[in-house]
Amino acid sequence: MHLVPAAYSIIMAYDQLKLENQLCFPVYAASRLITREYQPLLEKLDITYPQYLVLMILWEEGQLPVNDIARKLILNTNTITPLLKRMEQQGLLERKRSKEDERKVMVQLTEKGEQLQEQAARIPEQLVSQLSKSDLKAEDLIRMKEQLNALIGFLSK
Amino acid sequence: MHLVPAAYSIIMAYDQLKLENQLCFPVYAASRLITREYQPLLEKLDITYPQYLVLMILWEEGQLPVNDIARKLILNTNTITPLLKRMEQQGLLERKRSKEDERKVMVQLTEKGEQLQEQAARIPEQLVSQLSKSDLKAEDLIRMKEQLNALIGFLSK
DNA sequence: TTATTTTTTATCGTGTGCGATATAATTTTT
DNA sequence: AAAAATTATATCGCACACGATAAAAAATAA
């Protein structure tokens, strides 16, 4: 005898097709809303959110091939390539083929790209201070971050 | 006397510019990975993830104006309009101007759109069964959903 | 050494996502 | 009722995001 009869199971299946019952939609919506929250801050630096992510990596790591940047952001290279080209146009970075391995294109910040770090330094805390106005507690957000990272670890292999 | 001297505060500010210290990147990355996880299941129905979200709303609510769909998905109408047009091209739904208020465009599923619900009914549980292979516990995911919804509530006004 | 496979990047096409703007219909104000 | 403001949708342009594919270089196998 089943604990979950077939008919009940089908009802449950249809019930899960309601938007409110899904985990995935909140992640999707939150992602867009967070990007939107960053935008006025990033606009002052004339960059977008994905470009800001690239900059964060380069500020931390220095010179890096395209592939490594894509892997760190869990993005495909066909997303990164035009993004990096736009950033090169803006004079934020340079792309050069590696001498050691000619398949690799090394990406390196220009002086202008380096200097943006100073202006960007206050962005994270501005976002944190925004969030502190909500009911969400810091420890909840930290736990959420860890769980999301666990989820990412599971889904990205 | 400050508990957090200025110099220390600046160091903290730069430290937060590391990718690993951010909450926002995990949300952004998880969103894309979840969409990627849906894709092979949705491909069989020949729809994308945002289109699936529209269908879920219409399955639940029936006829609805464009604006209400956009609001439920927290998307702008200029994103929804071409999306709905593509779905109309595929014969999943119909768009008709309302007689009562000619500004409104009512969206309604076709027979084909309605029938997709049956095929889609098993999608959520397939994703849940995928996730159950991870270390993440169901109660953690439920708490995460609630916290994300709280975050969305805060950011979407 | 030659052939095969893998790695790395780039190109192309489709589908979002959104700011800025336009247009028509409705509601509110005067 | 006429003017002004608001609402609902659409159009346009730009920037991702990714699957499919191509091309060149490097690593590996035969």
XYZ file of N, CA and C (backbone and C1' of nucleotides) in Angstrom, chain A residues 28 36 65-67 77-78 81 85 95 103-105, chain C residues 6-13 16-20:
130
model
N 15.456 33.593 -9.562
C 15.445 34.314 -10.847
C 15.062 35.787 -10.653
N 19.366 45.370 -10.568
C 18.726 46.672 -10.658
C 19.187 47.591 -9.528
N 43.741 34.739 -18.329
C 43.189 34.417 -19.652
C 41.664 34.441 -19.642
N 41.093 34.634 -20.805
C 39.640 34.722 -20.979
C 38.930 33.547 -20.320
N 39.483 32.382 -20.559
C 38.850 31.160 -20.064
C 38.696 31.156 -18.539
N 32.422 31.339 -22.692
C 33.349 32.315 -23.274
C 32.655 33.155 -24.351
N 31.636 32.609 -24.980
C 30.938 33.408 -25.995
C 30.085 34.514 -25.381
N 33.559 37.044 -24.272
C 34.362 37.662 -25.333
C 33.827 39.037 -25.748
N 35.470 42.771 -25.028
C 35.759 43.686 -26.139
C 35.177 45.068 -25.877
N 43.596 43.217 -24.193
C 43.611 41.795 -24.522
C 44.805 41.510 -25.426
N 47.043 30.079 -28.010
C 45.584 29.962 -27.983
C 44.987 30.920 -26.962
N 45.754 31.203 -25.921
C 45.249 32.034 -24.820
C 45.279 33.519 -25.143
N 44.227 34.211 -24.710
C 44.198 35.676 -24.767
C 44.238 36.187 -23.330
P 39.264 13.909 -26.805
O 39.980 15.252 -26.314
C 41.282 15.168 -25.739
C 41.822 16.551 -25.493
C 40.813 17.504 -24.825
O 41.440 18.056 -23.682
C 41.796 18.525 -26.732
P 40.657 19.086 -22.713
O 41.250 20.485 -23.195
C 42.655 20.632 -23.310
C 42.980 22.020 -23.813
C 42.166 23.144 -23.174
O 43.061 24.168 -22.798
C 42.028 23.293 -25.528
P 42.634 25.364 -21.852
O 42.320 26.534 -22.880
C 43.369 27.078 -23.663
C 42.803 28.035 -24.679
C 41.746 29.001 -24.128
O 42.276 30.310 -24.134
C 41.141 28.125 -26.263
P 41.429 31.550 -23.553
O 40.700 32.084 -24.869
C 41.505 32.557 -25.946
C 40.691 32.677 -27.205
C 39.555 33.699 -27.152
O 39.943 34.830 -27.908
C 38.954 31.712 -28.345
P 38.938 36.087 -28.066
O 38.093 35.697 -29.360
C 38.775 35.402 -30.577
C 37.767 34.986 -31.627
C 36.585 35.953 -31.794
O 36.515 36.362 -33.141
C 35.826 33.703 -31.593
P 35.455 37.474 -33.592
O 34.274 36.627 -34.257
C 34.579 35.673 -35.267
C 33.301 35.032 -35.785
C 32.117 35.990 -35.934
O 31.500 35.747 -37.190
C 31.483 34.152 -34.605
P 30.331 36.785 -37.721
O 29.006 35.926 -37.473
C 28.951 34.568 -37.902
C 27.641 33.942 -37.493
C 26.444 34.899 -37.490
O 25.378 34.309 -38.206
C 26.590 33.740 -35.417
P 24.037 35.182 -38.546
O 22.953 34.499 -37.589
C 22.802 33.076 -37.588
C 21.835 32.676 -36.497
C 20.617 33.591 -36.377
O 19.449 32.801 -36.197
C 21.748 33.493 -34.296
P 12.224 34.193 -24.591
O 12.415 35.762 -24.451
C 12.426 36.370 -23.192
C 13.822 36.280 -22.564
C 13.987 37.232 -21.394
O 14.787 36.614 -20.403
C 15.567 37.753 -23.035
P 14.617 37.065 -18.904
O 14.978 38.622 -18.962
C 15.843 39.152 -18.006
C 16.073 40.628 -18.230
C 14.917 41.545 -17.800
O 15.400 42.305 -16.709
C 15.879 42.252 -19.861
P 14.491 43.350 -15.982
O 14.894 44.722 -16.673
C 16.224 45.193 -16.569
C 16.384 46.413 -17.428
C 15.296 47.474 -17.209
O 15.909 48.737 -17.093
C 15.553 47.030 -19.489
P 15.299 49.825 -16.109
O 15.810 51.164 -16.798
C 17.194 51.325 -17.098
C 17.353 52.281 -18.263
C 16.465 53.518 -18.183
O 17.203 54.671 -18.588
C 15.989 52.326 -20.179
P 16.504 56.103 -18.501
O 15.979 56.339 -19.992
C 16.887 56.175 -21.076
C 16.177 56.492 -22.379
C 15.193 57.666 -22.294
O 15.384 58.516 -23.414
C 14.099 55.739 -23.151
